[in-house]
Coordinates of C-alpha atoms and ligand atoms in Angstrom, one line a residue:
M29 CA 4.2 16.2 181.9
I30 CA 4.9 12.6 182.8
A31 CA 2.5 10.8 185.1
P32 CA 4.2 9.1 188.1
T33 CA 3.4 5.6 186.8
H34 CA 4.9 6.3 183.4
A35 CA 8.0 7.8 185.0
L36 CA 8.3 4.7 187.2
R37 CA 7.8 2.3 184.3
A38 CA 10.6 4.0 182.4
A39 CA 12.9 4.0 185.5
L40 CA 12.2 0.3 186.0
T41 CA 13.0 -0.6 182.4
A42 CA 16.2 1.4 182.6
A43 CA 17.1 -0.3 185.9
I44 CA 16.4 -3.8 184.5
E45 CA 18.8 -3.0 181.6
R46 CA 21.5 -1.7 184.0
A47 CA 21.1 -4.7 186.4
L48 CA 20.7 -7.5 183.9
G49 CA 21.7 -6.2 180.5
E50 CA 18.2 -6.9 179.2
P51 CA 16.9 -3.9 177.1
E52 CA 13.3 -2.7 176.8
V53 CA 11.7 -5.1 179.3
D54 CA 8.1 -4.3 180.3
P55 CA 8.3 -4.2 184.1
L56 CA 4.7 -5.5 184.3
L57 CA 3.5 -2.8 186.7
V58 CA 0.1 -3.4 188.3
P59 CA -1.7 -2.1 191.4
S60 CA -0.3 -3.6 194.5
R61 CA -2.2 -6.2 196.4
Q62 CA -0.2 -5.4 199.5
P63 CA -1.9 -2.8 201.7
G64 CA 1.3 -0.8 202.4
A65 CA 2.4 -0.4 198.7
D66 CA 1.1 1.5 195.7
L67 CA 2.2 -0.7 192.9
Q68 CA 3.9 -3.9 192.2
A69 CA 6.2 -4.9 189.4
N70 CA 6.0 -8.5 188.3
F71 CA 8.8 -8.7 185.7
A72 CA 11.2 -10.8 187.9
M73 CA 9.3 -14.2 187.7
K74 CA 9.3 -14.2 183.9
L75 CA 12.9 -12.9 183.5
A76 CA 14.3 -15.3 186.1
K77 CA 12.8 -18.2 184.3
Q78 CA 14.3 -17.1 181.0
R79 CA 17.7 -16.7 182.7
G80 CA 17.6 -19.7 185.0
E81 CA 18.0 -17.6 188.1
A82 CA 16.1 -17.1 191.3
P83 CA 13.2 -14.6 190.9
R84 CA 13.8 -12.9 194.3
A85 CA 17.5 -12.4 193.5
V86 CA 16.6 -10.9 190.1
A87 CA 14.1 -8.5 191.8
E88 CA 16.7 -7.6 194.4
R89 CA 19.3 -6.7 191.8
V90 CA 16.9 -4.5 189.9
A91 CA 15.7 -2.8 193.2
T92 CA 19.3 -1.9 194.0
E93 CA 19.8 -0.3 190.6
L94 CA 16.4 1.4 190.8
G95 CA 17.1 3.1 194.2
D96 CA 14.5 5.8 194.8
A97 CA 14.1 6.4 191.1
D98 CA 15.2 10.1 191.3
G99 CA 13.1 10.8 194.3
L100 CA 9.9 9.2 192.9
L101 CA 9.8 6.4 195.5
A102 CA 9.6 6.3 199.2
K103 CA 10.0 2.5 199.5
T104 CA 10.8 -0.6 197.5
E105 CA 10.5 -4.1 198.8
V106 CA 10.8 -7.6 197.3
S107 CA 8.1 -9.9 198.5
G108 CA 6.6 -13.3 197.9
P109 CA 8.0 -15.3 195.0
G110 CA 9.7 -12.1 193.6
F111 CA 7.2 -9.3 193.4
L112 CA 8.7 -5.8 193.7
N113 CA 6.5 -3.7 195.8
L114 CA 6.7 0.0 195.2
T115 CA 5.5 3.0 197.2
F116 CA 5.6 6.5 195.8
A117 CA 7.1 9.4 197.7
P118 CA 4.2 11.5 198.8
G119 CA 6.1 14.6 197.6
A120 CA 6.4 13.1 194.1
L121 CA 2.6 12.6 193.9
A122 CA 1.9 16.0 195.3
E123 CA 4.2 17.6 192.8
W124 CA 2.5 15.8 189.9
A125 CA -1.0 16.8 191.2
T126 CA 0.0 20.4 191.5
A127 CA 1.2 20.4 187.9
A128 CA -1.9 18.5 186.7
L129 CA -4.1 21.1 188.3
A130 CA -2.4 23.9 186.4
D131 CA -2.7 21.9 183.1
E132 CA -5.8 22.0 181.0
R133 CA -5.1 18.3 180.0
L134 CA -5.0 17.4 183.8
G135 CA -1.6 16.0 183.3
V136 CA -2.5 13.6 180.6
A137 CA 0.2 13.3 177.9
P138 CA -1.1 13.3 174.3
A139 CA -0.6 10.2 172.2
A140 CA 3.0 9.7 171.3
M141 CA 2.0 8.7 167.7
P142 CA -1.1 10.7 166.7
Q143 CA -3.1 8.9 164.0
T144 CA -5.9 9.8 161.6
V145 CA -8.8 7.7 162.9
V146 CA -12.2 7.3 161.0
V147 CA -15.0 6.4 163.4
D148 CA -18.1 5.1 161.5
Y149 CA -21.0 5.3 163.9
S150 CA -24.7 6.1 164.4
A151 CA -25.6 5.5 160.8
P152 CA -29.4 5.5 161.0
N153 CA -31.6 4.9 158.0
V154 CA -33.4 7.6 156.0
A155 CA -37.2 7.4 156.1
K156 CA -37.2 5.2 159.2
E157 CA -37.3 6.0 162.9
M158 CA -34.0 5.7 164.7
H159 CA -34.1 2.7 166.9
V160 CA -32.3 1.5 170.0
G161 CA -29.4 -0.1 168.0
H162 CA -28.7 3.4 166.6
L163 CA -28.8 4.8 170.1
R164 CA -26.1 2.5 171.3
S165 CA -23.9 3.1 168.2
T166 CA -24.4 6.8 168.6
V167 CA -23.6 6.9 172.3
I168 CA -20.7 4.5 172.2
G169 CA -19.2 6.0 169.0
D170 CA -19.4 9.5 170.4
A171 CA -17.6 8.6 173.6
L172 CA -14.8 6.9 171.5
V173 CA -14.6 9.9 169.2
R174 CA -14.2 12.3 172.2
T175 CA -11.7 10.1 173.9
L176 CA -9.6 9.6 170.8
E177 CA -9.6 13.4 170.1
F178 CA -8.6 14.1 173.7
E179 CA -5.7 11.7 173.1
G180 CA -4.5 13.9 170.3
H181 CA -5.7 11.9 167.3
T182 CA -7.2 13.4 164.2
V183 CA -10.7 11.9 164.2
V184 CA -13.0 11.8 161.2
R185 CA -16.6 11.2 162.2
A186 CA -18.3 9.2 159.5
N187 CA -22.1 8.9 159.7
H188 CA -22.7 6.2 157.1
L189 CA -26.3 7.1 156.7
G190 CA -28.6 4.5 155.1
D191 CA -29.7 6.8 152.3
W192 CA -29.5 4.5 149.3
G193 CA -31.2 1.4 148.0
T194 CA -34.4 -0.1 146.6
Q195 CA -36.7 1.5 149.1
F196 CA -35.9 4.9 147.7
G197 CA -37.3 3.8 144.3
M198 CA -40.5 2.8 146.0
L199 CA -40.7 6.1 148.0
T200 CA -39.9 8.4 145.1
Q201 CA -42.2 6.6 142.7
H202 CA -45.1 6.9 145.2
M203 CA -44.3 10.6 145.6
L204 CA -44.5 11.0 141.8
D205 CA -47.7 9.1 141.6
S206 CA -49.4 11.1 144.4
G207 CA -48.0 14.4 143.2
I208 CA -46.0 15.0 146.4
E209 CA -43.0 17.2 145.8
H210 CA -42.1 18.2 149.3
L211 CA -42.7 16.6 152.7
P212 CA -43.6 19.0 155.5
D213 CA -42.1 16.9 158.3
F214 CA -40.9 13.5 159.5
A215 CA -44.4 12.3 160.4
A216 CA -45.5 12.8 156.8
L217 CA -42.5 10.7 155.8
G218 CA -43.8 7.9 158.0
E219 CA -47.1 8.0 156.4
L220 CA -45.6 8.1 152.9
Y221 CA -43.5 5.0 153.8
R222 CA -46.5 3.0 155.0
A223 CA -48.5 3.9 151.9
A224 CA -45.7 3.2 149.5
K225 CA -44.9 -0.1 151.2
A226 CA -48.5 -1.2 151.0
R227 CA -48.6 -0.6 147.3
F228 CA -45.2 -2.2 146.8
D229 CA -46.4 -5.4 148.4
A230 CA -49.8 -5.5 146.7
D231 CA -49.5 -4.0 143.3
P232 CA -47.0 -5.7 140.8
A233 CA -47.2 -2.8 138.4
F234 CA -46.1 -0.4 141.2
T235 CA -43.3 -2.8 142.2
E236 CA -42.1 -2.7 138.6
A237 CA -42.3 1.1 138.4
A238 CA -40.4 1.3 141.7
R239 CA -37.7 -0.9 140.4
S240 CA -37.2 1.3 137.3
R241 CA -37.3 4.3 139.6
V242 CA -34.2 3.0 141.5
V243 CA -32.4 2.7 138.2
A244 CA -33.3 6.3 137.4
L245 CA -32.2 7.4 140.8
Q246 CA -28.8 5.6 140.5
A247 CA -28.3 7.0 137.1
G248 CA -28.8 10.5 138.5
D249 CA -32.1 11.5 137.0
P250 CA -32.6 15.1 138.3
G251 CA -36.3 14.8 139.1
T252 CA -35.9 11.6 141.0
L253 CA -32.9 13.0 142.8
A254 CA -34.8 16.1 143.9
L255 CA -37.5 13.9 145.5
W256 CA -34.9 11.7 147.2
R257 CA -33.1 14.8 148.5
D258 CA -36.3 15.9 150.1
L259 CA -36.6 12.5 151.9
V260 CA -33.1 12.8 153.2
T261 CA -33.6 16.4 154.4
V262 CA -36.7 15.6 156.3
S263 CA -35.0 12.5 157.9
L264 CA -32.0 14.5 158.9
E265 CA -34.2 17.1 160.7
H266 CA -35.5 14.2 162.8
I267 CA -32.1 12.7 163.3
N268 CA -30.4 16.0 164.1
A269 CA -33.1 16.8 166.7
I270 CA -32.2 13.5 168.5
Y271 CA -28.5 14.3 168.2
R272 CA -29.0 17.7 169.8
R273 CA -31.1 16.3 172.6
L274 CA -28.5 13.6 173.2
D275 CA -25.7 16.1 173.1
V276 CA -23.6 14.1 170.6
T277 CA -21.1 15.8 168.4
L278 CA -22.5 14.6 165.0
T279 CA -23.7 17.3 162.6
D280 CA -24.6 17.4 158.9
E281 CA -21.0 17.8 157.9
H282 CA -20.3 14.3 159.2
V283 CA -22.9 12.7 157.0
V284 CA -21.2 10.6 154.4
G285 CA -24.1 8.3 153.5
E286 CA -24.2 5.2 151.3
S287 CA -25.2 7.4 148.4
F288 CA -21.8 9.1 148.5
Y289 CA -20.2 5.9 147.4
N290 CA -22.5 5.3 144.5
P291 CA -20.1 6.6 141.8
L292 CA -17.3 4.6 143.4
L293 CA -19.1 1.2 143.3
A294 CA -18.4 0.2 139.7
P295 CA -14.7 1.0 140.0
T296 CA -14.6 -0.9 143.3
V297 CA -16.1 -4.0 141.7
D298 CA -13.6 -3.8 138.8
A299 CA -10.7 -3.5 141.2
L300 CA -11.9 -6.5 143.2
L301 CA -12.3 -8.6 140.1
E302 CA -8.9 -7.4 138.8
A303 CA -7.2 -8.3 142.1
A304 CA -9.0 -11.7 141.9
V305 CA -10.5 -11.1 145.3
A306 CA -14.0 -11.2 143.8
T307 CA -15.3 -13.8 141.3
E308 CA -18.3 -14.0 139.0
S309 CA -20.8 -16.6 139.9
R310 CA -24.1 -17.1 138.0
G311 CA -24.1 -13.5 136.8
A312 CA -23.4 -12.1 140.2
V313 CA -20.0 -10.9 141.6
V314 CA -19.2 -12.3 145.0
V315 CA -16.3 -12.7 147.5
A316 CA -16.3 -16.1 149.0
S317 CA -15.1 -16.3 152.6
T318 CA -12.3 -18.6 153.6
R319 CA -13.4 -18.3 157.2
F320 CA -17.2 -18.4 157.4
T321 CA -19.6 -21.0 156.1
N322 CA -23.3 -21.1 155.6
Q323 CA -25.4 -23.7 157.5
D324 CA -25.1 -26.2 154.7
G325 CA -21.3 -26.0 154.9
T326 CA -20.7 -23.9 151.7
P327 CA -18.5 -20.9 152.0
A328 CA -20.4 -17.7 153.1
V329 CA -20.3 -15.0 150.3
L330 CA -20.2 -11.3 150.4
I331 CA -22.5 -10.1 147.6
I332 CA -20.7 -7.4 145.6
R333 CA -23.0 -7.1 142.6
K334 CA -26.3 -8.9 142.2
S335 CA -27.2 -10.6 138.9
D336 CA -29.7 -7.8 138.2
G337 CA -26.8 -5.3 138.4
G338 CA -27.8 -4.0 141.9
Y339 CA -25.1 -3.5 144.5
G340 CA -24.9 -5.2 147.9
Y341 CA -24.4 -3.5 151.3
G342 CA -20.9 -5.0 151.4
V343 CA -19.5 -3.3 148.3
T344 CA -20.5 0.1 149.7
D345 CA -18.4 -0.8 152.7
L346 CA -15.5 -1.8 150.5
A347 CA -15.7 1.4 148.5
A348 CA -15.7 3.2 151.8
I349 CA -12.6 1.5 153.1
D350 CA -10.8 2.2 149.8
Y351 CA -11.9 5.9 150.1
R352 CA -10.9 6.2 153.7
V353 CA -7.5 4.8 153.0
R354 CA -6.8 6.7 149.8
E355 CA -8.5 10.0 150.3
L356 CA -8.4 10.4 154.1
D357 CA -5.2 8.4 154.7
A358 CA -6.8 6.8 157.7
H359 CA -4.4 4.8 159.9
R360 CA -7.3 3.3 161.8
M361 CA -10.9 2.6 160.9
I362 CA -13.5 1.9 163.5
Y363 CA -17.0 0.6 163.0
V364 CA -19.5 0.8 165.8
T365 CA -22.5 -1.4 165.1
D366 CA -24.4 -4.2 166.9
A367 CA -22.8 -7.6 167.2
R368 CA -25.1 -9.1 164.6
Q369 CA -23.0 -7.4 161.9
A370 CA -19.8 -9.0 163.1
Q371 CA -19.6 -11.5 160.2
H372 CA -20.4 -8.8 157.6
F373 CA -17.5 -6.7 158.8
A374 CA -15.1 -9.6 159.2
M375 CA -15.8 -10.5 155.5
V376 CA -15.5 -6.9 154.4
F377 CA -12.2 -6.5 156.2
D378 CA -10.9 -9.8 154.9
A379 CA -11.7 -8.8 151.3
A380 CA -10.0 -5.3 151.8
A381 CA -7.0 -7.0 153.2
K382 CA -6.8 -9.5 150.3
A383 CA -7.0 -6.6 147.9
G384 CA -4.1 -5.0 149.7
W385 CA -6.0 -1.9 150.6
T386 CA -5.5 -2.0 154.4
D387 CA -1.8 -3.0 154.5
G388 CA -0.3 -1.3 157.6
R389 CA -3.7 0.1 158.7
Q390 CA -6.0 -1.1 161.4
V391 CA -9.7 -1.9 160.7
E392 CA -11.8 -2.8 163.7
H393 CA -15.4 -3.7 164.3
V394 CA -16.6 -2.5 167.7
P395 CA -19.6 -4.7 168.3
F396 CA -22.2 -4.2 171.0
G397 CA -25.0 -6.4 172.4
A398 CA -28.7 -5.9 172.2
M399 CA -30.8 -3.6 174.4
L400 CA -33.2 -5.6 176.5
G401 CA -36.1 -4.6 178.6
D402 CA -36.3 -5.0 182.4
D403 CA -37.7 -8.5 181.8
G404 CA -34.7 -9.5 179.8
R405 CA -36.6 -9.6 176.6
P406 CA -35.9 -7.5 173.5
F407 CA -36.7 -3.9 174.2
K408 CA -40.2 -3.1 172.8
T409 CA -43.2 -1.0 173.7
R410 CA -46.0 -2.7 175.6
S411 CA -47.8 -3.4 172.3
G412 CA -44.6 -5.0 170.9
G413 CA -43.6 -2.1 168.6
T414 CA -40.1 -0.5 168.5
V415 CA -39.5 2.2 171.0
A416 CA -39.1 5.6 169.5
L417 CA -36.0 7.3 170.8
T418 CA -37.7 10.6 171.4
D419 CA -40.2 8.9 173.7
L420 CA -37.4 7.1 175.6
L421 CA -35.5 10.4 176.2
D422 CA -38.7 12.1 177.3
S423 CA -39.3 9.5 179.9
A424 CA -35.8 9.6 181.2
I425 CA -35.9 13.4 181.6
E426 CA -39.4 13.2 183.2
R427 CA -38.2 10.7 185.7
A428 CA -35.1 12.7 186.4
Q429 CA -37.2 15.7 187.0
V430 CA -39.0 14.0 189.9
I431 CA -35.7 13.2 191.6
V432 CA -34.2 16.7 191.0
D433 CA -37.4 18.4 192.3
E434 CA -37.2 16.4 195.4
K435 CA -33.5 17.0 196.0
N436 CA -33.4 20.7 195.1
P437 CA -36.7 22.3 196.0
D438 CA -34.9 25.7 196.5
V439 CA -33.4 25.8 193.0
P440 CA -35.5 27.9 190.5
A441 CA -37.7 25.8 188.2
G442 CA -35.9 26.7 185.0
E443 CA -32.6 25.6 186.4
R444 CA -34.2 22.4 187.8
A445 CA -35.4 21.6 184.3
E446 CA -31.9 22.1 183.0
I447 CA -30.5 19.8 185.7
A448 CA -33.1 17.2 185.0
R449 CA -32.2 17.2 181.3
A450 CA -28.5 16.7 182.2
V451 CA -29.3 13.9 184.7
G452 CA -31.9 12.1 182.4
I453 CA -29.8 12.2 179.3
G454 CA -26.6 11.5 181.3
A455 CA -28.3 8.4 182.9
V456 CA -29.3 6.9 179.5
K457 CA -25.8 7.4 178.1
Y458 CA -24.0 6.3 181.2
A459 CA -26.1 3.1 181.5
D460 CA -25.1 2.2 178.0
L461 CA -21.5 3.1 178.4
S462 CA -20.9 1.5 181.8
T463 CA -22.0 -1.9 180.6
S464 CA -19.2 -3.8 179.0
R465 CA -20.4 -3.3 175.4
Q466 CA -20.3 -6.8 174.2
R467 CA -22.9 -7.7 176.8
D468 CA -26.6 -7.1 176.3
L469 CA -27.8 -4.0 177.9
I470 CA -30.7 -4.3 180.3
F471 CA -32.6 -1.0 180.1
S472 CA -34.0 0.0 183.4
F473 CA -34.9 3.6 184.3
D474 CA -34.9 2.7 188.0
R475 CA -31.4 1.4 187.9
M476 CA -29.9 4.1 185.7
L477 CA -31.4 6.9 187.8
A478 CA -30.4 5.4 191.2
L479 CA -28.5 7.9 193.3
D480 CA -26.2 5.2 194.5
G481 CA -24.0 2.8 192.6
N482 CA -22.3 3.1 189.3
T483 CA -24.8 5.5 187.8
A484 CA -24.8 8.9 186.2
P485 CA -26.7 10.6 189.1
Y486 CA -24.2 9.3 191.6
L487 CA -21.2 10.5 189.6
L488 CA -22.7 13.9 188.7
Y489 CA -23.5 14.5 192.4
A490 CA -19.9 13.5 193.3
A491 CA -18.5 15.9 190.7
V492 CA -20.7 18.8 191.8
R493 CA -19.9 18.2 195.5
A494 CA -16.2 18.0 195.0
G495 CA -16.3 21.2 192.9
S496 CA -18.5 23.1 195.3
I497 CA -16.1 22.8 198.3
A498 CA -13.7 25.3 196.7
T499 CA -16.6 27.7 196.3
R500 CA -17.6 27.3 199.9
A501 CA -14.0 27.7 201.0
G502 CA -13.9 31.0 199.3
E503 CA -10.4 30.4 198.0
T504 CA -8.9 28.8 194.9
A505 CA -6.2 26.3 195.9
T506 CA -3.6 25.4 193.4
T507 CA -1.0 23.5 195.4
V508 CA -1.0 20.0 196.8
S509 CA 1.8 20.1 199.4
V510 CA 0.8 18.0 202.4
V511 CA 0.2 14.3 202.0
T512 CA 0.2 12.5 205.3
E513 CA -2.8 10.1 205.3
P514 CA -3.0 6.9 203.3
V515 CA -6.4 7.9 201.8
E516 CA -4.7 11.1 200.5
Q517 CA -1.9 9.0 198.9
A518 CA -4.5 6.6 197.5
L519 CA -6.6 9.5 196.0
L520 CA -3.6 11.0 194.3
L521 CA -2.6 7.7 192.9
K522 CA -6.0 7.2 191.5
L523 CA -6.0 10.8 190.0
A524 CA -2.7 10.1 188.4
A525 CA -4.0 7.0 186.7
F526 CA -6.5 9.0 184.5
G527 CA -4.2 9.1 181.5
D528 CA -3.6 5.3 181.7
V529 CA -7.3 4.7 181.6
L530 CA -7.8 6.9 178.6
D531 CA -4.9 5.1 176.8
E532 CA -6.7 1.8 177.6
V533 CA -10.0 3.1 176.2
A534 CA -8.3 4.2 173.1
A535 CA -6.6 0.9 172.6
T536 CA -9.5 -1.4 173.5
L537 CA -12.4 0.9 172.4
E538 CA -14.2 0.0 175.6
P539 CA -15.7 3.1 177.3
H540 CA -16.8 1.1 180.3
R541 CA -13.2 1.1 181.5
L542 CA -13.5 4.9 181.9
C543 CA -16.8 4.5 183.7
T544 CA -15.3 2.0 186.2
Y545 CA -12.4 4.4 186.7
L546 CA -14.6 7.4 187.4
Y547 CA -16.8 5.3 189.8
E548 CA -13.7 4.2 191.7
L549 CA -12.3 7.7 191.7
A550 CA -15.6 8.9 193.3
G551 CA -15.4 6.2 195.9
Q552 CA -11.8 7.0 196.6
Y553 CA -12.7 10.6 197.0
T554 CA -15.5 9.7 199.4
S555 CA -13.1 7.8 201.6
F556 CA -10.7 10.8 201.6
Y557 CA -13.5 13.2 202.4
E558 CA -14.8 11.1 205.2
A559 CA -11.3 10.7 206.8
C560 CA -9.8 14.1 206.1
P561 CA -11.4 17.3 207.2
V562 CA -10.9 19.9 204.4
L563 CA -12.4 23.2 205.5
K564 CA -11.5 22.4 209.1
A565 CA -8.0 21.1 208.4
D566 CA -5.3 21.5 211.0
T567 CA -3.3 24.1 209.2
P568 CA -4.0 26.6 206.4
E569 CA -1.4 24.8 204.3
Q570 CA -3.2 21.5 204.8
R571 CA -6.5 23.0 204.1
R572 CA -5.2 24.5 200.8
S573 CA -3.6 21.2 199.9
R574 CA -6.8 19.2 200.5
L575 CA -8.9 21.8 198.7
A576 CA -6.6 21.4 195.7
M577 CA -7.2 17.7 195.8
C578 CA -10.9 18.3 195.8
T579 CA -10.6 20.5 192.8
L580 CA -8.4 18.1 190.9
T581 CA -11.0 15.4 191.6
A582 CA -13.8 17.5 190.5
E583 CA -12.0 18.4 187.3
T584 CA -11.0 14.8 186.6
L585 CA -14.6 13.7 187.1
K586 CA -15.9 16.5 184.9
T587 CA -13.4 15.8 182.1
G588 CA -14.0 12.1 182.3
L589 CA -17.7 12.5 182.1
G590 CA -17.3 15.0 179.3
L591 CA -15.3 12.4 177.3
L592 CA -18.3 10.1 177.8
G593 CA -20.5 12.9 176.4
I594 CA -22.1 13.7 179.8
T595 CA -22.3 17.3 181.1
V596 CA -21.9 18.1 184.8
P597 CA -24.4 20.8 185.8
A598 CA -23.2 23.8 187.8
R599 CA -25.2 22.6 190.9
M600 CA -27.4 19.7 191.8
Ligands
LIG9 N1 -27.4 1.8 158.4 C1 -26.9 0.5 159.0 C2 -28.0 0.0 159.9 O1 -28.9 0.7 160.3 C3 -25.6 0.6 159.8 C4 -24.4 1.1 159.0 C5 -23.1 0.8 159.7 N2 -22.0 1.3 159.0 C6 -21.4 0.7 157.9 N3 -20.4 1.2 157.4 N4 -21.9 -0.4 157.4 O2 -27.9 -1.2 160.3

């Protein structure tokens, strides 16, 4: 099914070629600023300049060739310096909406060129609490994964778990010394960590033993590995519990931690040396950047192998790129981490490109800003500690419960708790996703739980309301057939833009664009609903047509929120 805007774009490109002999011109179609028109095409100004002709004349010639674009358009008009204003025929929009309603993809065409996309996200660290940075990565990454999958791409979720490195020597050595073979839960792991760290900092003999223990671990000593596995298992229980509460799609099968790449590190170093991408410097192996410098002006380096033989964080990422290209045949690799890792990834990507590993592939860092408290300062507990994610989610649900209880006193308590969970978790996720990700996120429960404005509660209510009208009407409407009011035309136009927005999110990896769209759609729906009686429409046909628009709106909101990882409850 082709969305009206796509059909129009193709018709315009064809008309430009027929009128001017110029092939494959982008008609530069944007929403119209003229109240009477739906869209405006801005190609004429640019083309006229290239051809040394008058823009209005160029636009006129194309308009003549375009005609009504096979019944798609009701009106075309050249205005201003050479804009071509375009208004869809109501029948064309109605026909598309009817088809979209019958389509489980809501009329969204799948990607023309499906790719294999690796999305590296969440990536918490074993033996530590997940923090707010991991929350952002998890929420943003999961929305991107869902959107890319909906677009028809093959998505490989990669949870690059921090499960390797010197701290595991310290932890397993302490387990050995204290005769601990198995940890009962994550809290016990926290205690173990504190005790081991205290010894590591105070006792040089322990520090030495811990260092040898890392070597044993890296060499695959079975006893050490068994202890390490226990640490990973207990941590994953904690991490998975948060994933389930957050309703993200990550499970154990997506864990490909740093440890996975351990056997690939030595060959990666050799390959980098061989390709002359890395060089040896005072016993270490490094890649010097041609783009980044240290504060003293010397080139920044990516440490590949330290002089003591230990490996840097960067080489694991290089081994991962090599693996993702060779084993997974990834066309596109996406890394969702906070902006402070931007230079790290830029240097990793540069090195991989120099080694020729990423030729013809896309590698992209998707950075996001810090999470700040209401006061604009780094998000911390009152005593200055890091906020545990479980506590944060508890608070969100508790606060949502108050709102839900007040709004729905008649709903049974069990269902109210279910709704509060959806609203609380949805609010946390939506607040994160609706902020342009490069910006810092100000975390405010009051703001994210507000019933008005660009928030999850507002959109969830809108989706539930739009869906419940059909239930109240007692009939399932499947056909949009009467479009007379400008607000109806505007609503249909907005609904038809859903696919364009998803394409944009897939291209820019910016989920806030989908949030803005859904918010605008809800607003457009409100204007329609206020101006156009649905249940009391003039004729049965008009009533059915408007009901169908309500249903398509509800489905689009629900699908869009679903792509953000937010579930719409049955009622609110
Ligand atoms: N574990 C790291 C951290 O907590 C994030 C890893 C991101 N992914 C990667 N491939 N380096 O900061």
